[in-house]
Amino acid sequence: MPIFLTPILDACRPQQIQRAGELIRQGGLVAFPTETVYGLGALGLNEVSVGKIFAAKDRPAHNPLILHVEHKNQAALLFNFDACADPVSARALFEKLSDAFWPGPLTMVCYKKDHIPDIVTAGSSKVAVRVPSHPVALALLQYVQAPVAAPSANASSRPSATTAAHVQHTLDGKLDAILDGGPCQHGLESTVIDISQNPPQLLRMGAISLETILNIEPKTTWRPIGLATHEATGSPGLVCKHYAPQIEKIELVESTKIQNFWLSQASILLRQSTADQLDQQAGQRLKSTVTITLPDDPILYAQKLYAALYDLEQSKTPWLVIEKIPAYDTQNLWLSILDRLARASSLDP
Ligand code: TXA
Ligand code: MG
């Protein structure tokens, strides 16, 4: 059994949530559960505390952080709507989207108020804010009584953590505590949208599907996934290599071509229905190979994806083939999932 350095706090016990809150108030770093993925939290308006987040994750300084608050009124205090070309429509978008999706997995980006340190926004004049819905995250925010900056609780470029054990896996010894609230509900990060302009611009596909966003705000603009570069998207976190397990070779392969790898030494990550089909057509895989199947339902697939990537990493496989979800399926969450798969494999989707 490995010996871990970072204490685990149990989110089922209110005193331990309070303890996590105290550690953050004292300037410490605490990982905590949200409905999307675990966050690595610190006092969001304190430069020194925020600096610790960048150091612990080895995160590039150009990648800004999301501020988490308990209520939309607190979010409104962080945004400077008057800096927008059309302040009235920016405010209206804020009201509409916060009513529709908060608390929940939507992050809004808009011009920042002066008191937000530049380190949080990586020098940008805009800040990202969200109100999470996880009861433990909300209880923690209530203890802290200040915005909490929190990127996903993983070492930079690795898959996001959806359990306390995954936080431990890449960050043990680099933070003050991990508040364990069990596995995260969505397993995909929040959807990020820039509301400083009209129409708003989707910056990151995420746990709220593009379809759902378009139902509420049909004019929202968005770019093809995966191809995004820092400049092109306006979201510096979307550099290509991201969400990647430590595996030498990772390929994203069309469903119709997975059969070429079925009897190879490659580890394969694919949907259950594709695996069943290949089992029938091409026969059983070698016992020595790793095959991980994920559910056909995109909501369940997303929940399990990062855990599967960590399992594959721990299997020490040198070669991973991931089934690329067929284009005709790229509705709902598949679009967000495909974005993550493309980045994990550093290939265009
Ligand atoms: O679900 C989530 O969003 C999780 C949980 C913990 O809340 N957090 C998360 O944070 O995924 P992180 O740091 O891994 O990703 C933040 C994303 C990046 O793509 C970053 O570029 C974008 O939000 N972002 C943050 N601040 C921004 C800003 N000022 N302008 C544009 N994009 C921003
Ligand atoms: Mg992240």
CSV table of C-alpha atoms and ligand atoms in Angstrom, one decimal:
chain,number,residue,atom,x,y,z
A,1,MET,CA,0.0,0.0,0.0
A,2,PRO,CA,1.4,3.4,-0.9
A,3,ILE,CA,1.7,5.9,1.9
A,4,PHE,CA,0.0,9.2,1.1
A,5,LEU,CA,1.1,12.6,2.4
A,6,THR,CA,-2.1,14.7,2.0
A,7,PRO,CA,-4.9,14.1,4.6
A,8,ILE,CA,-8.3,13.1,3.3
A,9,LEU,CA,-11.3,14.8,4.9
A,10,ASP,CA,-14.7,13.1,4.8
A,11,ALA,CA,-17.4,15.3,3.2
A,12,CYS,CA,-20.2,13.3,5.0
A,13,ARG,CA,-19.1,15.0,8.2
A,14,PRO,CA,-19.9,18.8,8.4
A,15,GLN,CA,-17.0,19.5,10.8
A,16,GLN,CA,-14.6,18.2,8.1
A,17,ILE,CA,-16.2,20.4,5.5
A,18,GLN,CA,-15.7,23.2,8.0
A,19,ARG,CA,-12.1,22.2,8.5
A,20,ALA,CA,-11.5,22.3,4.7
A,21,GLY,CA,-13.1,25.8,4.7
A,22,GLU,CA,-10.7,26.9,7.5
A,23,LEU,CA,-7.7,25.6,5.6
A,24,ILE,CA,-8.7,27.7,2.5
A,25,ARG,CA,-9.4,30.8,4.7
A,26,GLN,CA,-5.9,30.4,6.1
A,27,GLY,CA,-4.5,30.6,2.6
A,28,GLY,CA,-4.2,26.8,2.0
A,29,LEU,CA,-5.0,24.6,-0.9
A,30,VAL,CA,-7.9,22.1,-0.7
A,31,ALA,CA,-9.3,19.8,-3.3
A,32,PHE,CA,-13.1,19.5,-3.2
A,33,PRO,CA,-15.9,17.8,-5.1
A,34,THR,CA,-18.1,19.6,-7.6
A,35,GLU,CA,-20.8,18.2,-9.8
A,36,THR,CA,-18.4,18.2,-12.7
A,37,VAL,CA,-14.9,17.2,-11.5
A,38,TYR,CA,-12.8,17.8,-8.4
A,39,GLY,CA,-11.5,21.4,-8.0
A,40,LEU,CA,-8.3,22.5,-6.4
A,41,GLY,CA,-9.5,25.4,-4.3
A,42,ALA,CA,-7.7,28.5,-2.8
A,43,LEU,CA,-8.7,32.0,-1.8
A,44,GLY,CA,-9.5,33.5,-5.2
A,45,LEU,CA,-8.8,37.2,-4.4
A,46,ASN,CA,-5.5,36.5,-2.7
A,47,GLU,CA,-2.5,36.5,-5.1
A,48,VAL,CA,-0.3,34.3,-2.8
A,49,SER,CA,-3.0,31.6,-2.4
A,50,VAL,CA,-3.7,31.6,-6.1
A,51,GLY,CA,0.0,31.3,-6.9
A,52,LYS,CA,0.0,28.1,-4.9
A,53,ILE,CA,-2.5,26.6,-7.3
A,54,PHE,CA,-0.3,27.3,-10.3
A,55,ALA,CA,2.7,25.8,-8.5
A,56,ALA,CA,0.9,22.6,-7.3
A,57,LYS,CA,-0.5,21.8,-10.7
A,58,ASP,CA,2.6,23.0,-12.6
A,59,ARG,CA,0.1,25.0,-14.6
A,60,PRO,CA,1.3,27.5,-17.2
A,61,ALA,CA,0.8,31.1,-16.1
A,62,HIS,CA,-1.2,31.9,-19.3
A,63,ASN,CA,-4.1,29.6,-18.3
A,64,PRO,CA,-6.6,31.5,-16.2
A,65,LEU,CA,-8.7,30.1,-13.3
A,66,ILE,CA,-12.5,29.9,-12.7
A,67,LEU,CA,-13.8,31.7,-9.5
A,68,HIS,CA,-16.5,29.7,-7.7
A,69,VAL,CA,-19.1,31.5,-5.7
A,70,GLU,CA,-22.2,30.5,-3.7
A,71,HIS,CA,-24.8,32.7,-5.4
A,72,LYS,CA,-25.4,34.6,-8.6
A,73,ASN,CA,-25.4,37.9,-6.7
A,74,GLN,CA,-21.8,37.3,-5.7
A,75,ALA,CA,-20.9,36.5,-9.3
A,76,ALA,CA,-22.5,39.8,-10.4
A,77,LEU,CA,-20.1,41.6,-8.1
A,78,LEU,CA,-17.1,40.2,-9.9
A,79,PHE,CA,-18.2,41.2,-13.4
A,80,ASN,CA,-17.8,44.8,-14.8
A,81,PHE,CA,-20.7,44.8,-17.2
A,82,ASP,CA,-20.1,48.5,-17.9
A,83,ALA,CA,-16.9,47.6,-19.8
A,84,CYS,CA,-18.9,45.6,-22.4
A,85,ALA,CA,-19.7,47.2,-25.7
A,86,ASP,CA,-23.4,46.7,-24.8
A,87,PRO,CA,-23.7,46.5,-21.0
A,88,VAL,CA,-27.5,46.1,-21.1
A,89,SER,CA,-27.4,43.0,-23.3
A,90,ALA,CA,-24.4,41.5,-21.3
A,91,ARG,CA,-26.5,41.9,-18.1
A,92,ALA,CA,-29.5,40.4,-19.7
A,93,LEU,CA,-27.5,37.4,-20.9
A,94,PHE,CA,-26.1,37.0,-17.4
A,95,GLU,CA,-29.6,37.0,-15.9
A,96,LYS,CA,-30.9,34.6,-18.5
A,97,LEU,CA,-28.1,32.1,-18.3
A,98,SER,CA,-27.8,32.2,-14.6
A,99,ASP,CA,-31.5,31.6,-14.2
A,100,ALA,CA,-31.3,28.7,-16.6
A,101,PHE,CA,-28.2,27.0,-15.4
A,102,TRP,CA,-27.0,28.1,-11.9
A,103,PRO,CA,-26.3,26.5,-9.6
A,104,GLY,CA,-24.7,24.1,-12.1
A,105,PRO,CA,-22.0,23.3,-14.6
A,106,LEU,CA,-21.9,26.6,-16.6
A,107,THR,CA,-19.0,29.0,-16.4
A,108,MET,CA,-19.6,32.6,-17.6
A,109,VAL,CA,-16.8,34.9,-18.8
A,110,CYS,CA,-17.1,38.7,-18.7
A,111,TYR,CA,-15.0,41.8,-18.0
A,112,LYS,CA,-13.6,41.7,-14.5
A,113,LYS,CA,-13.8,44.2,-11.6
A,114,ASP,CA,-10.5,45.8,-10.7
A,115,HIS,CA,-10.2,44.0,-7.3
A,116,ILE,CA,-9.7,40.6,-9.0
A,117,PRO,CA,-5.9,39.9,-9.2
A,118,ASP,CA,-4.3,39.5,-12.6
A,119,ILE,CA,-2.9,36.2,-11.7
A,120,VAL,CA,-6.4,34.7,-11.6
A,121,THR,CA,-7.2,35.8,-15.1
A,122,ALA,CA,-3.7,35.3,-16.5
A,123,GLY,CA,-3.5,39.0,-17.3
A,124,SER,CA,-6.8,39.0,-19.2
A,125,SER,CA,-9.4,41.8,-18.7
A,126,LYS,CA,-12.1,39.1,-18.4
A,127,VAL,CA,-12.8,36.6,-15.5
A,128,ALA,CA,-14.5,33.3,-15.5
A,129,VAL,CA,-17.1,32.6,-12.7
A,130,ARG,CA,-19.5,29.8,-11.8
A,131,VAL,CA,-21.9,28.7,-9.1
A,132,PRO,CA,-21.5,25.0,-8.6
A,133,SER,CA,-24.5,22.8,-7.6
A,134,HIS,CA,-22.7,20.1,-5.5
A,135,PRO,CA,-24.0,20.5,-2.0
A,136,VAL,CA,-20.5,19.9,-0.5
A,137,ALA,CA,-19.0,22.6,-2.8
A,138,LEU,CA,-21.8,25.0,-1.7
A,139,ALA,CA,-21.3,24.2,2.0
A,140,LEU,CA,-17.6,24.8,1.6
A,141,LEU,CA,-18.1,28.2,-0.2
A,142,GLN,CA,-20.4,29.2,2.7
A,143,TYR,CA,-17.7,28.5,5.2
A,144,VAL,CA,-15.1,30.4,3.1
A,145,GLN,CA,-17.3,33.4,2.6
A,146,ALA,CA,-15.2,34.6,-0.4
A,147,PRO,CA,-14.7,33.5,-4.1
A,148,VAL,CA,-12.7,30.3,-4.4
A,149,ALA,CA,-10.4,29.9,-7.4
A,150,ALA,CA,-10.4,26.3,-8.5
A,151,PRO,CA,-9.1,24.6,-11.6
A,152,SER,CA,-9.6,20.9,-12.0
A,153,ALA,CA,-7.6,19.1,-9.3
A,154,ASN,CA,-5.1,17.3,-11.5
A,155,ALA,CA,-1.5,18.0,-12.5
A,156,SER,CA,-1.4,20.1,-15.6
A,157,SER,CA,-2.2,18.3,-18.9
A,158,ARG,CA,-3.5,15.1,-17.1
A,159,PRO,CA,-7.1,14.0,-17.1
A,160,SER,CA,-9.4,15.8,-14.6
A,161,ALA,CA,-10.0,14.0,-11.3
A,162,THR,CA,-13.5,12.6,-10.6
A,163,THR,CA,-12.6,10.9,-7.3
A,164,ALA,CA,-10.5,11.8,-4.3
A,165,ALA,CA,-8.1,8.9,-5.3
A,166,HIS,CA,-7.5,10.5,-8.7
A,167,VAL,CA,-6.6,13.8,-7.0
A,168,GLN,CA,-4.2,11.9,-4.8
A,169,HIS,CA,-2.7,10.1,-7.8
A,170,THR,CA,-1.3,13.3,-9.4
A,171,LEU,CA,-1.3,15.9,-6.6
A,172,ASP,CA,-0.5,14.0,-3.4
A,173,GLY,CA,1.9,16.1,-1.1
A,174,LYS,CA,1.2,19.3,-3.0
A,175,LEU,CA,-2.0,20.4,-1.2
A,176,ASP,CA,-3.2,20.7,2.4
A,177,ALA,CA,-6.2,18.4,2.2
A,178,ILE,CA,-8.6,16.5,-0.1
A,179,LEU,CA,-12.3,16.7,0.8
A,180,ASP,CA,-13.7,13.4,-0.3
A,181,GLY,CA,-17.3,13.6,-1.5
A,182,GLY,CA,-17.3,10.4,-3.6
A,183,PRO,CA,-17.4,10.3,-7.4
A,184,CYS,CA,-18.5,13.4,-9.4
A,185,GLN,CA,-21.9,13.4,-11.1
A,186,HIS,CA,-21.0,14.6,-14.6
A,187,GLY,CA,-17.4,13.6,-15.0
A,188,LEU,CA,-16.9,16.4,-17.5
A,189,GLU,CA,-15.8,20.0,-16.8
A,190,SER,CA,-18.3,22.9,-17.0
A,191,THR,CA,-19.3,24.5,-20.3
A,192,VAL,CA,-17.6,27.9,-20.6
A,193,ILE,CA,-19.4,30.8,-22.4
A,194,ASP,CA,-18.3,34.4,-22.9
A,195,ILE,CA,-21.2,36.8,-22.3
A,196,SER,CA,-19.3,40.0,-22.8
A,197,GLN,CA,-20.4,40.2,-26.4
A,198,ASN,CA,-23.7,39.7,-28.1
A,199,PRO,CA,-24.2,37.0,-29.4
A,200,PRO,CA,-22.3,35.1,-26.6
A,201,GLN,CA,-19.5,32.8,-27.6
A,202,LEU,CA,-19.1,29.3,-26.4
A,203,LEU,CA,-15.4,28.9,-25.3
A,204,ARG,CA,-15.4,25.3,-24.0
A,205,MET,CA,-17.8,22.4,-24.7
A,206,GLY,CA,-18.7,20.8,-21.4
A,207,ALA,CA,-21.2,19.2,-19.0
A,208,ILE,CA,-24.0,21.2,-20.5
A,209,SER,CA,-24.4,20.2,-24.1
A,210,LEU,CA,-24.3,22.6,-27.0
A,211,GLU,CA,-27.9,21.7,-27.8
A,212,THR,CA,-29.0,22.7,-24.3
A,213,ILE,CA,-27.2,26.0,-24.5
A,214,LEU,CA,-28.7,26.7,-28.0
A,215,ASN,CA,-32.2,25.9,-26.7
A,216,ILE,CA,-31.8,28.8,-24.2
A,217,GLU,CA,-29.7,31.2,-26.3
A,218,PRO,CA,-30.0,30.2,-30.0
A,219,LYS,CA,-27.6,32.8,-31.3
A,220,THR,CA,-24.6,31.5,-29.3
A,221,THR,CA,-21.6,31.1,-31.5
A,222,TRP,CA,-19.2,28.2,-31.3
A,223,ARG,CA,-16.2,26.8,-33.1
A,224,PRO,CA,-15.4,23.3,-34.4
A,225,ILE,CA,-13.9,21.3,-31.5
A,226,GLY,CA,-10.4,20.2,-31.0
A,227,LEU,CA,-8.7,22.5,-33.5
A,228,ALA,CA,-8.7,25.3,-31.1
A,229,THR,CA,-5.5,27.1,-30.4
A,230,HIS,CA,-4.9,29.6,-27.6
A,231,GLU,CA,-5.5,32.6,-29.8
A,232,ALA,CA,-8.3,31.1,-31.9
A,233,THR,CA,-10.7,30.3,-29.0
A,234,GLY,CA,-10.2,33.1,-26.5
A,235,SER,CA,-9.9,30.3,-23.9
A,236,PRO,CA,-6.3,29.9,-23.1
A,237,GLY,CA,-6.9,26.5,-21.3
A,238,LEU,CA,-7.7,24.9,-24.6
A,239,VAL,CA,-4.2,24.2,-25.7
A,240,CYS,CA,-4.0,20.9,-27.5
A,241,LYS,CA,-2.4,18.5,-25.1
A,242,HIS,CA,-4.8,18.2,-22.2
A,243,TYR,CA,-6.8,15.5,-20.3
A,244,ALA,CA,-4.0,13.0,-21.4
A,245,PRO,CA,-3.1,9.9,-19.4
A,246,GLN,CA,0.7,9.1,-19.4
A,247,ILE,CA,0.7,6.6,-22.2
A,248,GLU,CA,3.4,6.7,-24.9
A,249,LYS,CA,1.1,6.4,-27.9
A,250,ILE,CA,-2.6,7.4,-27.9
A,251,GLU,CA,-4.6,7.2,-31.2
A,252,LEU,CA,-8.1,8.2,-31.9
A,253,VAL,CA,-9.6,5.8,-34.4
A,254,GLU,CA,-13.0,5.8,-36.3
A,255,SER,CA,-15.4,3.1,-35.0
A,256,THR,CA,-15.3,1.5,-38.4
A,257,LYS,CA,-11.5,1.1,-38.2
A,258,ILE,CA,-11.3,-0.2,-34.6
A,259,GLN,CA,-11.5,-3.7,-36.0
A,260,ASN,CA,-8.0,-3.3,-37.5
A,261,PHE,CA,-6.6,-3.1,-33.9
A,262,TRP,CA,-8.9,-5.7,-32.3
A,263,LEU,CA,-6.4,-8.5,-32.4
A,264,SER,CA,-3.3,-6.2,-31.9
A,265,GLN,CA,-1.4,-5.6,-28.7
A,266,ALA,CA,-3.0,-2.1,-28.4
A,267,SER,CA,-5.2,-1.4,-25.4
A,268,ILE,CA,-8.6,-0.3,-26.6
A,269,LEU,CA,-11.2,2.1,-25.1
A,270,LEU,CA,-14.6,1.9,-26.8
A,271,ARG,CA,-18.3,1.9,-26.4
A,272,GLN,CA,-20.0,-1.3,-25.2
A,273,SER,CA,-22.0,-1.8,-28.4
A,274,THR,CA,-18.9,-1.5,-30.6
A,275,ALA,CA,-17.1,-4.0,-28.4
A,276,ASP,CA,-20.1,-6.5,-28.6
A,277,GLN,CA,-20.1,-6.2,-32.4
A,278,LEU,CA,-16.4,-6.8,-32.8
A,279,ASP,CA,-16.6,-9.7,-30.3
A,280,GLN,CA,-19.1,-11.4,-32.7
A,281,GLN,CA,-17.4,-10.5,-35.9
A,282,ALA,CA,-13.7,-10.7,-35.1
A,283,GLY,CA,-13.6,-13.0,-32.1
A,284,GLN,CA,-12.4,-12.5,-28.5
A,285,ARG,CA,-9.4,-10.3,-27.8
A,286,LEU,CA,-6.2,-11.7,-26.4
A,287,LYS,CA,-6.2,-12.1,-22.6
A,288,SER,CA,-3.0,-10.1,-22.4
A,289,THR,CA,-4.5,-7.0,-23.9
A,290,VAL,CA,-6.5,-4.3,-22.0
A,291,THR,CA,-10.0,-3.6,-23.2
A,292,ILE,CA,-12.2,-1.0,-21.4
A,293,THR,CA,-15.8,-0.6,-22.5
A,294,LEU,CA,-17.8,2.5,-21.7
A,295,PRO,CA,-21.6,2.8,-21.7
A,296,ASP,CA,-23.4,3.8,-24.9
A,297,ASP,CA,-25.3,6.5,-23.2
A,298,PRO,CA,-23.2,9.7,-23.4
A,299,ILE,CA,-24.2,10.8,-19.9
A,300,LEU,CA,-22.9,7.6,-18.4
A,301,TYR,CA,-19.9,7.5,-20.8
A,302,ALA,CA,-18.8,10.9,-19.6
A,303,GLN,CA,-19.2,9.9,-15.9
A,304,LYS,CA,-16.7,7.1,-16.4
A,305,LEU,CA,-14.3,8.5,-19.0
A,306,TYR,CA,-11.6,10.0,-16.8
A,307,ALA,CA,-11.6,7.0,-14.4
A,308,ALA,CA,-11.0,4.8,-17.4
A,309,LEU,CA,-8.1,6.9,-18.6
A,310,TYR,CA,-6.5,6.7,-15.2
A,311,ASP,CA,-7.1,2.9,-15.1
A,312,LEU,CA,-5.4,2.6,-18.5
A,313,GLU,CA,-2.5,4.7,-17.3
A,314,GLN,CA,-2.1,2.4,-14.3
A,315,SER,CA,-2.2,-0.7,-16.5
A,316,LYS,CA,1.2,0.6,-17.9
A,317,THR,CA,0.0,0.0,-21.5
A,318,PRO,CA,2.4,1.7,-24.0
A,319,TRP,CA,-0.3,2.0,-26.7
A,320,LEU,CA,-3.9,3.1,-26.5
A,321,VAL,CA,-6.5,3.1,-29.2
A,322,ILE,CA,-9.6,5.1,-28.5
A,323,GLU,CA,-12.8,4.8,-30.5
A,324,LYS,CA,-13.7,8.1,-32.1
A,325,ILE,CA,-17.5,8.6,-31.7
A,326,PRO,CA,-19.0,8.7,-35.2
A,327,ALA,CA,-19.8,12.1,-36.6
A,328,TYR,CA,-23.6,11.4,-36.9
A,329,ASP,CA,-23.6,10.8,-33.1
A,330,THR,CA,-22.1,14.2,-32.3
A,331,GLN,CA,-25.1,15.6,-30.6
A,332,ASN,CA,-25.7,16.2,-27.0
A,333,LEU,CA,-22.8,15.4,-24.8
A,334,TRP,CA,-20.9,13.5,-27.6
A,335,LEU,CA,-19.6,16.7,-28.9
A,336,SER,CA,-18.1,17.6,-25.5
A,337,ILE,CA,-16.8,14.1,-25.1
A,338,LEU,CA,-15.2,14.1,-28.6
A,339,ASP,CA,-13.5,17.3,-27.7
A,340,ARG,CA,-11.9,15.7,-24.6
A,341,LEU,CA,-10.9,12.6,-26.6
A,342,ALA,CA,-9.3,14.7,-29.3
A,343,ARG,CA,-7.3,16.6,-26.7
A,344,ALA,CA,-6.3,13.5,-24.8
A,345,SER,CA,-4.9,12.0,-28.0
A,346,SER,CA,-3.6,15.4,-29.3
A,347,LEU,CA,-5.3,14.7,-32.6
A,348,ASP,CA,-7.9,16.7,-34.6
A,349,PRO,CA,-11.3,15.1,-34.1
B,1,TXA,O1,-16.1,22.2,-14.2
B,1,TXA,C1,-15.2,23.0,-14.1
B,1,TXA,O2,-15.1,24.0,-14.8
B,1,TXA,C2,-14.0,22.7,-13.1
B,1,TXA,C3,-14.6,22.7,-11.7
B,1,TXA,C4,-13.5,22.5,-10.7
B,1,TXA,O3,-15.3,23.9,-11.5
B,1,TXA,N1,-12.9,23.5,-13.3
B,1,TXA,C5,-12.1,23.5,-14.4
B,1,TXA,O4,-11.1,24.4,-14.4
B,1,TXA,O5,-12.3,22.7,-15.3
B,1,TXA,P1,-9.9,24.4,-15.4
B,1,TXA,O6,-9.0,25.5,-14.8
B,1,TXA,O7,-9.4,23.1,-15.5
B,1,TXA,O8,-10.5,25.0,-16.7
B,1,TXA,C6,-10.9,26.3,-16.8
B,1,TXA,C7,-11.2,26.7,-18.2
B,1,TXA,C8,-10.0,26.7,-19.1
B,1,TXA,O9,-10.3,26.3,-20.4
B,1,TXA,C9,-9.7,28.2,-19.2
B,1,TXA,O10,-9.0,28.6,-20.3
B,1,TXA,C10,-11.1,28.8,-19.1
B,1,TXA,O11,-11.8,28.0,-18.2
B,1,TXA,N2,-11.0,30.2,-18.5
B,1,TXA,C11,-10.8,30.5,-17.3
B,1,TXA,N3,-10.8,31.9,-17.1
B,1,TXA,C12,-10.9,32.4,-18.4
B,1,TXA,C13,-11.0,33.7,-18.9
B,1,TXA,N4,-10.8,34.8,-18.1
B,1,TXA,N5,-11.2,33.9,-20.2
B,1,TXA,C14,-11.4,32.8,-21.0
B,1,TXA,N6,-11.3,31.5,-20.6
B,1,TXA,C15,-11.1,31.3,-19.3
B,2,MG,MG,-8.4,21.4,-16.2
